[in-house]
Tab-separated table of C-alpha atoms in Angstrom:
chain	number	residue	atom	x	y	z
A	12	MET	CA	18.739	-12.858	-26.578
A	13	ALA	CA	18.073	-15.743	-24.239
A	14	VAL	CA	19.255	-18.507	-21.977
A	15	GLU	CA	21.549	-20.757	-24.000
A	16	GLN	CA	20.179	-24.175	-25.005
A	17	GLY	CA	21.523	-27.255	-23.302
A	18	ARG	CA	22.034	-27.942	-19.622
A	19	ALA	CA	20.723	-24.536	-18.461
A	20	GLY	CA	17.530	-24.914	-20.475
A	21	ARG	CA	16.922	-28.429	-19.126
A	22	MET	CA	17.644	-27.282	-15.567
A	23	LEU	CA	15.289	-24.314	-15.947
A	24	GLY	CA	12.544	-26.617	-17.210
A	25	ALA	CA	12.997	-29.141	-14.398
A	26	ASN	CA	13.149	-26.421	-11.735
A	27	LEU	CA	10.117	-24.614	-13.156
A	28	ARG	CA	8.085	-27.825	-13.146
A	29	ALA	CA	9.230	-28.748	-9.601
A	30	LEU	CA	8.510	-25.285	-8.166
A	31	ARG	CA	5.128	-25.110	-9.871
A	32	THR	CA	4.205	-28.579	-8.595
A	33	GLU	CA	5.391	-27.830	-5.043
A	34	ARG	CA	3.085	-24.807	-4.980
A	35	GLY	CA	0.143	-26.650	-6.541
A	36	LEU	CA	0.006	-24.239	-9.490
A	37	SER	CA	-1.275	-25.063	-12.956
A	38	LEU	CA	0.510	-23.889	-16.093
A	39	SER	CA	-2.410	-21.517	-16.656
A	40	GLU	CA	-1.950	-19.926	-13.223
A	41	VAL	CA	1.811	-19.480	-13.700
A	42	ALA	CA	1.093	-17.983	-17.125
A	43	ARG	CA	-1.402	-15.548	-15.558
A	44	ARG	CA	0.998	-14.536	-12.768
A	45	SER	CA	4.070	-14.182	-14.990
A	46	GLY	CA	2.588	-12.877	-18.236
A	47	VAL	CA	4.389	-15.711	-20.083
A	48	ALA	CA	2.207	-17.671	-22.519
A	49	LYS	CA	1.072	-21.113	-21.362
A	50	SER	CA	2.455	-22.681	-24.553
A	51	ALA	CA	5.864	-21.087	-23.865
A	52	LEU	CA	5.816	-22.426	-20.285
A	53	SER	CA	4.998	-25.900	-21.575
A	54	GLN	CA	7.959	-25.697	-23.970
A	55	LEU	CA	10.250	-24.512	-21.159
A	56	GLU	CA	9.178	-27.356	-18.875
A	57	SER	CA	9.987	-29.857	-21.619
A	58	GLY	CA	13.502	-28.379	-21.955
A	59	GLN	CA	12.782	-26.548	-25.213
A	60	GLY	CA	12.666	-22.865	-26.046
A	61	ASN	CA	15.015	-19.975	-25.333
A	62	PRO	CA	13.750	-17.836	-22.435
A	63	THR	CA	15.010	-14.264	-22.177
A	64	ILE	CA	16.248	-12.565	-19.024
A	65	GLN	CA	12.848	-10.872	-18.817
A	66	THR	CA	11.066	-14.254	-18.959
A	67	VAL	CA	13.251	-15.740	-16.219
A	68	PHE	CA	12.755	-12.711	-13.954
A	69	SER	CA	8.979	-12.800	-14.651
A	70	LEU	CA	8.907	-16.458	-13.593
A	71	SER	CA	11.020	-15.647	-10.528
A	72	ASN	CA	8.531	-12.954	-9.522
A	73	ALA	CA	5.498	-15.150	-10.265
A	74	LEU	CA	6.826	-18.073	-8.207
A	75	ARG	CA	8.325	-15.761	-5.519
A	76	VAL	CA	11.753	-17.401	-5.661
A	77	PRO	CA	15.242	-16.124	-6.471
A	78	VAL	CA	16.383	-16.541	-10.072
A	79	SER	CA	18.939	-19.057	-8.813
A	80	ASP	CA	16.110	-21.432	-7.837
A	81	LEU	CA	15.246	-21.609	-11.529
A	82	LEU	CA	18.757	-21.838	-12.983
A	83	THR	CA	20.970	-23.892	-10.669
A	84	GLU	CA	21.281	-27.145	-8.812
A	85	ARG	CA	21.841	-26.347	-5.178
A	86	THR	CA	24.714	-28.109	-3.507
A	87	ASP	CA	26.505	-27.712	-0.185
A	88	PRO	CA	30.209	-28.426	-0.744
A	89	ASP	CA	32.923	-27.366	1.708
A	90	VAL	CA	34.872	-25.841	-1.176
A	91	LEU	CA	33.363	-24.558	-4.365
A	92	LEU	CA	35.444	-23.670	-7.418
A	93	VAL	CA	33.612	-22.107	-10.352
A	94	ARG	CA	35.319	-21.874	-13.752
A	95	SER	CA	33.896	-19.147	-15.961
A	96	GLY	CA	34.057	-21.381	-19.032
A	97	SER	CA	31.649	-23.864	-17.462
A	98	LEU	CA	28.924	-21.334	-16.707
A	99	GLU	CA	25.712	-21.112	-18.708
A	100	VAL	CA	24.928	-17.632	-20.018
A	101	LEU	CA	21.640	-15.809	-19.513
A	102	SER	CA	21.432	-13.080	-22.154
A	103	SER	CA	19.282	-10.159	-23.164
A	104	GLU	CA	19.659	-7.399	-25.723
A	105	ALA	CA	22.432	-5.678	-23.747
A	106	VAL	CA	23.486	-7.907	-20.827
A	107	ASP	CA	25.075	-11.341	-20.407
A	108	LEU	CA	24.820	-12.853	-16.906
A	109	ARG	CA	26.699	-15.862	-15.564
A	110	MET	CA	25.549	-16.989	-12.124
A	111	LEU	CA	28.615	-17.687	-10.017
A	112	ARG	CA	26.963	-18.610	-6.735
A	113	ARG	CA	23.800	-18.624	-4.670
A	114	ILE	CA	24.487	-17.880	-0.995
A	115	GLU	CA	21.943	-18.271	1.799
A	116	PRO	CA	22.936	-16.315	4.885
A	117	ARG	CA	20.470	-16.329	7.752
A	118	GLY	CA	17.342	-14.442	6.766
A	119	GLY	CA	17.921	-13.975	3.038
A	120	VAL	CA	19.395	-15.055	-0.283
A	121	LEU	CA	22.305	-13.612	-2.275
A	122	GLU	CA	22.945	-14.294	-5.976
A	123	LEU	CA	26.399	-13.477	-7.340
A	124	TYR	CA	26.785	-12.881	-11.095
A	125	ASP	CA	29.540	-12.119	-13.558
A	126	GLN	CA	27.823	-9.411	-15.634
A	127	ARG	CA	28.882	-8.197	-19.081
A	128	VAL	CA	27.169	-5.261	-20.795
A	129	ARG	CA	27.515	-4.908	-24.545
A	130	PRO	CA	27.918	-1.439	-26.101
A	131	GLY	CA	25.199	0.078	-28.239
A	132	ALA	CA	22.193	-1.407	-26.419
A	133	ARG	CA	20.183	-0.687	-23.269
A	134	GLN	CA	18.797	-3.211	-20.794
A	135	HIS	CA	15.600	-2.007	-19.085
A	136	SER	CA	14.011	-3.642	-16.035
A	137	ASP	CA	10.565	-2.707	-14.740
A	138	GLY	CA	11.696	-3.919	-11.330
A	139	HIS	CA	11.947	-7.091	-9.255
A	140	PRO	CA	12.340	-7.973	-5.561
A	141	GLY	CA	15.591	-7.316	-3.752
A	142	LEU	CA	18.548	-4.958	-3.874
A	143	GLU	CA	21.163	-4.812	-6.636
A	144	HIS	CA	24.833	-4.247	-5.785
A	145	VAL	CA	27.084	-3.479	-8.778
A	146	VAL	CA	30.889	-3.163	-8.942
A	147	VAL	CA	32.470	-2.256	-12.288
A	148	THR	CA	35.844	-3.825	-13.095
A	149	GLU	CA	36.250	-2.716	-16.746
A	150	GLY	CA	34.603	-0.028	-18.877
A	151	VAL	CA	32.093	2.666	-17.911
A	152	LEU	CA	28.549	1.675	-16.967
A	153	ARG	CA	25.347	3.692	-16.741
A	154	VAL	CA	22.986	2.065	-14.236
A	155	GLY	CA	19.969	3.177	-12.253
A	156	PRO	CA	16.856	5.241	-12.916
A	157	PRO	CA	16.227	5.436	-16.692
A	158	GLU	CA	15.898	9.229	-16.623
A	159	ASP	CA	19.023	9.866	-14.510
A	160	PRO	CA	21.370	6.823	-14.293
A	161	TYR	CA	24.603	6.791	-12.335
A	162	GLU	CA	27.873	6.498	-14.268
A	163	LEU	CA	30.349	4.009	-12.809
A	164	GLY	CA	33.974	3.481	-13.784
A	165	PRO	CA	36.382	0.697	-12.761
A	166	GLY	CA	36.268	0.151	-8.999
A	167	ASP	CA	33.023	2.112	-8.524
A	168	TYR	CA	30.121	0.546	-6.601
A	169	VAL	CA	26.404	1.309	-6.317
A	170	ARG	CA	23.493	-0.263	-4.450
A	171	LEU	CA	20.034	0.159	-5.997
A	172	PRO	CA	16.535	-0.961	-5.071
A	173	GLY	CA	15.660	-3.677	-7.584
A	174	GLY	CA	11.953	-2.919	-7.272
A	175	ARG	CA	12.184	0.375	-9.145
A	176	PRO	CA	12.574	0.696	-12.930
A	177	HIS	CA	16.262	0.732	-13.863
A	178	ILE	CA	18.594	0.416	-16.827
A	179	TYR	CA	22.034	-0.931	-17.701
A	180	GLU	CA	24.040	0.461	-20.627
A	181	THR	CA	27.642	1.243	-21.499
A	182	ALA	CA	28.784	4.858	-21.534
A	183	GLY	CA	30.946	4.292	-24.605
A	184	GLU	CA	31.975	1.778	-27.232
A	185	VAL	CA	33.816	-0.515	-24.798
A	186	PRO	CA	32.026	-3.499	-23.199
A	187	VAL	CA	31.547	-3.323	-19.437
A	188	VAL	CA	32.684	-6.097	-17.110
A	189	SER	CA	31.054	-5.957	-13.683
A	190	VAL	CA	29.983	-7.973	-10.684
A	191	LEU	CA	26.283	-8.018	-9.842
A	192	LEU	CA	25.068	-9.157	-6.439
A	193	ILE	CA	21.293	-9.428	-5.981
A	194	GLU	CA	20.311	-9.386	-2.311
A	195	TYR	CA	16.931	-10.763	-1.315
A	196	PRO	CA	16.577	-9.739	2.340
A	197	ASP	CA	14.179	-11.578	4.609
A	198	GLY	CA	10.690	-10.359	3.780
A	199	ALA	CA	11.562	-9.175	0.245
A	200	GLY	CA	8.814	-11.315	-1.296
A	201	ILE	CA	11.144	-14.245	-1.977
A	202	ASP	CA	10.968	-17.665	-0.399
A	203	PRO	CA	14.599	-18.412	0.654
A	204	SER	CA	13.791	-21.842	2.100
A	205	GLY	CA	13.429	-23.770	-1.143
A	206	THR	CA	14.575	-27.361	-1.174
A	207	PRO	CA	17.434	-28.601	-3.367
A	208	HIS	CA	16.353	-29.541	-6.907
């Protein structure tokens, strides 16, 4: 499963090209750093293709930027209202993410997501910079180390180091609705001072 076509794909392509250019990186170098094929990167930059969650996180790691730098236009309104129906969906085999907001407190970056986990599948991450904060609102979620995940019910919260391998899966046949906050503290290997795209 992948980022949906349309506005999100075009924004990802434009942001990828801008970030790569700002850093003076060739497509070949980004391909080497991310493990994503050069031809796939070229397609993404032209607004084509369907990148997976894994591809977007690989690019985030390779460029040392938060995922939000790849997926959103940054604005600075006094009031921000986000309607769930207007959000682009970033999908994988088990998880659907909708970025609600990127927040830049002093010394770091926060990314706030509406996260849905489908039953019958497991999402595995090898790790990425930052800390993950998860609050379950519906269903029962298994999250954490693949060999011994934590089980969270409605209202439960856990904070995990994003840099270690971890999984997301439902503990039953009911989808899980949760809030995911990824915290990139100062010095977490992410450049929080990116310019608006």
